[in-house]
mmCIF file of C-alpha atoms in Angstrom:
data_model
loop_
_atom_site.group_PDB
_atom_site.id
_atom_site.type_symbol
_atom_site.label_atom_id
_atom_site.label_comp_id
_atom_site.label_asym_id
_atom_site.label_seq_id
_atom_site.Cartn_x
_atom_site.Cartn_y
_atom_site.Cartn_z
ATOM 1 C CA MET A 1 0.000 0.000 0.000
ATOM 2 C CA ILE A 2 1.041 3.575 -0.653
ATOM 3 C CA PRO A 3 -0.337 5.564 2.326
ATOM 4 C CA GLY A 4 -2.175 8.782 1.494
ATOM 5 C CA GLN A 5 -2.778 8.015 -2.192
ATOM 6 C CA GLY A 6 -6.132 7.085 -3.675
ATOM 7 C CA LEU A 7 -8.932 5.249 -1.936
ATOM 8 C CA GLU A 8 -7.792 3.390 1.185
ATOM 9 C CA PHE A 9 -9.858 1.105 3.372
ATOM 10 C CA SER A 10 -8.549 -0.357 6.596
ATOM 11 C CA ASN A 11 -9.940 -3.016 8.898
ATOM 12 C CA LEU A 12 -13.466 -2.850 7.467
ATOM 13 C CA SER A 13 -15.780 -5.157 9.381
ATOM 14 C CA TYR A 14 -19.548 -5.326 9.305
ATOM 15 C CA SER A 15 -21.686 -7.699 11.308
ATOM 16 C CA VAL A 16 -25.410 -8.217 11.662
ATOM 17 C CA PRO A 17 -27.365 -10.068 14.344
ATOM 18 C CA LYS A 18 -28.744 -13.432 13.294
ATOM 19 C CA GLN A 19 -31.336 -15.284 15.301
ATOM 20 C CA GLN A 20 -31.160 -19.063 15.475
ATOM 21 C CA LYS A 21 -33.227 -21.620 17.261
ATOM 22 C CA LYS A 22 -31.254 -24.102 19.312
ATOM 23 C CA ASP A 23 -32.866 -26.658 21.589
ATOM 24 C CA GLY A 24 -36.149 -24.742 21.436
ATOM 25 C CA ALA A 25 -34.564 -21.446 22.497
ATOM 26 C CA THR A 26 -33.846 -18.485 20.243
ATOM 27 C CA ILE A 27 -30.290 -17.221 20.430
ATOM 28 C CA THR A 28 -28.853 -14.146 18.755
ATOM 29 C CA LYS A 29 -25.432 -14.436 17.210
ATOM 30 C CA GLU A 30 -23.297 -11.869 15.319
ATOM 31 C CA VAL A 31 -22.557 -12.882 11.729
ATOM 32 C CA TYR A 32 -19.760 -11.042 9.894
ATOM 33 C CA LEU A 33 -20.565 -10.003 6.339
ATOM 34 C CA LEU A 34 -17.203 -8.213 6.054
ATOM 35 C CA ASN A 35 -14.334 -9.236 8.278
ATOM 36 C CA ASP A 36 -11.211 -7.059 8.594
ATOM 37 C CA LEU A 37 -10.788 -5.995 4.951
ATOM 38 C CA SER A 38 -7.914 -3.668 4.072
ATOM 39 C CA GLY A 39 -6.647 -2.448 0.721
ATOM 40 C CA GLN A 40 -6.209 0.416 -1.667
ATOM 41 C CA ALA A 41 -7.276 1.626 -5.096
ATOM 42 C CA VAL A 42 -4.559 3.953 -6.390
ATOM 43 C CA ARG A 43 -5.506 6.896 -8.609
ATOM 44 C CA GLY A 44 -5.327 6.024 -12.292
ATOM 45 C CA GLU A 45 -5.814 2.304 -11.728
ATOM 46 C CA ILE A 46 -8.950 0.251 -12.127
ATOM 47 C CA MET A 47 -9.803 -2.184 -9.366
ATOM 48 C CA ALA A 48 -11.982 -5.233 -9.939
ATOM 49 C CA ILE A 49 -13.900 -6.801 -7.081
ATOM 50 C CA LEU A 50 -14.467 -10.460 -7.884
ATOM 51 C CA GLY A 51 -16.087 -13.332 -6.047
ATOM 52 C CA PRO A 52 -18.908 -15.834 -6.171
ATOM 53 C CA SER A 53 -22.507 -15.003 -5.396
ATOM 54 C CA GLY A 54 -22.939 -14.191 -1.716
ATOM 55 C CA ALA A 55 -19.249 -13.416 -1.145
ATOM 56 C CA GLY A 56 -19.986 -9.843 -0.002
ATOM 57 C CA LYS A 57 -19.022 -7.803 -3.084
ATOM 58 C CA SER A 58 -22.104 -5.561 -2.904
ATOM 59 C CA THR A 59 -21.811 -5.233 0.874
ATOM 60 C CA PHE A 60 -18.176 -4.186 0.435
ATOM 61 C CA LEU A 61 -19.143 -1.530 -2.129
ATOM 62 C CA ASP A 62 -21.936 -0.357 0.188
ATOM 63 C CA ALA A 63 -19.322 0.074 2.936
ATOM 64 C CA LEU A 64 -16.980 2.066 0.673
ATOM 65 C CA ALA A 65 -19.846 4.244 -0.597
ATOM 66 C CA GLY A 66 -21.033 5.096 2.902
ATOM 67 C CA ARG A 67 -24.305 3.210 2.502
ATOM 68 C CA ILE A 68 -23.934 1.282 5.767
ATOM 69 C CA ALA A 69 -24.869 3.004 9.020
ATOM 70 C CA ARG A 70 -21.746 4.315 10.752
ATOM 71 C CA GLY A 71 -22.458 2.581 14.053
ATOM 72 C CA SER A 72 -22.493 -0.884 12.507
ATOM 73 C CA LEU A 73 -19.418 -0.520 10.291
ATOM 74 C CA GLU A 74 -15.969 -0.766 11.844
ATOM 75 C CA GLY A 75 -12.762 0.435 10.224
ATOM 76 C CA SER A 76 -11.931 3.434 8.090
ATOM 77 C CA VAL A 77 -12.284 4.688 4.524
ATOM 78 C CA LYS A 78 -9.990 7.468 3.327
ATOM 79 C CA ILE A 79 -9.300 9.331 0.113
ATOM 80 C CA ASN A 80 -5.767 10.675 -0.240
ATOM 81 C CA GLY A 81 -5.179 10.053 3.462
ATOM 82 C CA LYS A 82 -8.243 11.959 4.697
ATOM 83 C CA PRO A 83 -11.282 10.264 6.272
ATOM 84 C CA VAL A 84 -14.404 10.627 4.132
ATOM 85 C CA SER A 85 -18.065 11.008 5.018
ATOM 86 C CA ALA A 86 -20.987 9.392 3.217
ATOM 87 C CA SER A 87 -22.017 12.789 1.823
ATOM 88 C CA TYR A 88 -18.513 13.397 0.418
ATOM 89 C CA MET A 89 -18.477 9.956 -1.240
ATOM 90 C CA LYS A 90 -21.816 10.765 -2.909
ATOM 91 C CA MET A 91 -20.315 13.982 -4.232
ATOM 92 C CA VAL A 92 -17.130 12.460 -5.709
ATOM 93 C CA SER A 93 -18.396 9.072 -6.881
ATOM 94 C CA SER A 94 -21.314 7.413 -8.588
ATOM 95 C CA TYR A 95 -22.940 4.253 -7.333
ATOM 96 C CA VAL A 96 -24.839 1.979 -9.690
ATOM 97 C CA MET A 97 -26.919 -0.658 -7.917
ATOM 98 C CA GLN A 98 -26.432 -4.175 -9.230
ATOM 99 C CA ASP A 99 -30.116 -4.479 -10.032
ATOM 100 C CA ASP A 100 -30.243 -1.271 -12.091
ATOM 101 C CA GLN A 101 -31.466 -1.877 -15.589
ATOM 102 C CA LEU A 102 -28.857 -1.556 -18.325
ATOM 103 C CA PHE A 103 -29.724 -1.352 -21.981
ATOM 104 C CA ALA A 104 -27.854 -4.079 -23.860
ATOM 105 C CA MET A 105 -27.913 -2.057 -27.091
ATOM 106 C CA LEU A 106 -25.875 0.768 -25.516
ATOM 107 C CA THR A 107 -22.114 0.727 -25.249
ATOM 108 C CA VAL A 108 -20.515 1.101 -21.814
ATOM 109 C CA PHE A 109 -19.590 4.694 -22.767
ATOM 110 C CA GLU A 110 -23.206 5.460 -23.720
ATOM 111 C CA THR A 111 -24.488 3.876 -20.509
ATOM 112 C CA LEU A 112 -22.112 5.954 -18.379
ATOM 113 C CA MET A 113 -23.011 9.064 -20.396
ATOM 114 C CA PHE A 114 -26.725 8.405 -19.776
ATOM 115 C CA ALA A 115 -26.071 8.117 -16.014
ATOM 116 C CA ALA A 116 -24.119 11.392 -16.102
ATOM 117 C CA GLU A 117 -26.895 13.183 -18.005
ATOM 118 C CA VAL A 118 -29.381 12.247 -15.297
ATOM 119 C CA ARG A 119 -27.135 13.887 -12.675
ATOM 120 C CA LEU A 120 -26.025 17.031 -14.529
ATOM 121 C CA PRO A 121 -28.153 20.210 -14.392
ATOM 122 C CA LEU A 122 -30.781 20.521 -17.142
ATOM 123 C CA GLN A 123 -29.516 23.950 -18.228
ATOM 124 C CA PHE A 124 -26.232 22.419 -19.461
ATOM 125 C CA PRO A 125 -26.208 22.256 -23.272
ATOM 126 C CA ASP A 126 -25.557 18.790 -24.758
ATOM 127 C CA GLN A 127 -21.940 19.565 -25.658
ATOM 128 C CA ARG A 128 -21.203 20.829 -22.145
ATOM 129 C CA ARG A 129 -22.765 17.674 -20.679
ATOM 130 C CA GLU A 130 -20.495 15.514 -22.815
ATOM 131 C CA ASN A 131 -17.464 17.663 -21.929
ATOM 132 C CA GLU A 132 -18.265 17.459 -18.203
ATOM 133 C CA PHE A 133 -18.674 13.695 -18.476
ATOM 134 C CA SER A 134 -15.453 13.211 -20.440
ATOM 135 C CA SER A 135 -13.563 15.464 -18.025
ATOM 136 C CA SER A 136 -14.879 13.486 -15.043
ATOM 137 C CA LEU A 137 -13.934 10.204 -16.678
ATOM 138 C CA ILE A 138 -10.422 11.469 -17.416
ATOM 139 C CA ASN A 139 -10.035 12.732 -13.848
ATOM 140 C CA TRP A 140 -11.272 9.383 -12.555
ATOM 141 C CA ALA A 141 -8.659 7.387 -14.413
ATOM 142 C CA TYR A 142 -6.415 9.227 -16.816
ATOM 143 C CA ARG A 143 -5.333 6.040 -18.575
ATOM 144 C CA VAL A 144 -8.832 5.002 -19.728
ATOM 145 C CA GLN A 145 -9.117 5.388 -23.482
ATOM 146 C CA PRO A 146 -12.640 6.193 -24.806
ATOM 147 C CA ILE A 147 -12.247 3.819 -27.791
ATOM 148 C CA HIS A 148 -12.044 0.922 -25.336
ATOM 149 C CA ILE A 149 -15.122 2.005 -23.439
ATOM 150 C CA SER A 150 -17.190 2.783 -26.513
ATOM 151 C CA ALA A 151 -16.242 -0.493 -28.211
ATOM 152 C CA MET A 152 -17.779 -2.728 -25.541
ATOM 153 C CA LYS A 153 -21.523 -3.251 -25.266
ATOM 154 C CA ALA A 154 -23.271 -3.215 -21.878
ATOM 155 C CA ASP A 155 -24.041 -6.930 -22.247
ATOM 156 C CA GLY A 156 -20.302 -7.677 -22.418
ATOM 157 C CA GLU A 157 -20.042 -8.130 -26.180
ATOM 158 C CA CYS A 158 -17.197 -6.341 -27.893
ATOM 159 C CA PRO A 159 -17.745 -6.004 -31.647
ATOM 160 C CA VAL A 160 -14.425 -4.215 -32.196
ATOM 161 C CA GLU A 161 -11.012 -5.424 -31.179
ATOM 162 C CA SER A 162 -8.751 -2.548 -30.297
ATOM 163 C CA GLY A 163 -5.913 -4.499 -28.727
ATOM 164 C CA GLY A 164 -6.304 -2.932 -25.277
ATOM 165 C CA GLU A 165 -7.885 -3.466 -21.932
ATOM 166 C CA TYR A 166 -11.580 -2.869 -21.371
ATOM 167 C CA LEU A 167 -13.420 -1.192 -18.554
#
């Protein structure tokens, strides 16, 4: 890890009470959904969160995005070495729920552009919206090349081979 650079998460743990019946009695037990996770996403890099169904990927993203009540989440989340609040994370990031509908006929670029258009003020002209979106994408990861994003469809198909990595 490189302290103070990018998104850092340290000792993230999240537990919920689970009631079980044992010998006719109901007992409450803490079940950990996240247990002592630490890591970092450095600026300019893309991080993938992989795992089987039920592994806690969405819960982990909820924790990073500030969508879990502070009292029940242990550990810290920082950006560039500074602790962040849920409201700050909402301001500097975008969260797409896993059950959001995506249109398979749109490219990844078009899907992200659509999400940006929903958030940007209505008085922005179309060109300014696209410029704001492109600027945000470049600031997010300056090594992402638009040809790679626009070549891949939302359903995972890639009709064009550009010889690079895909977002």
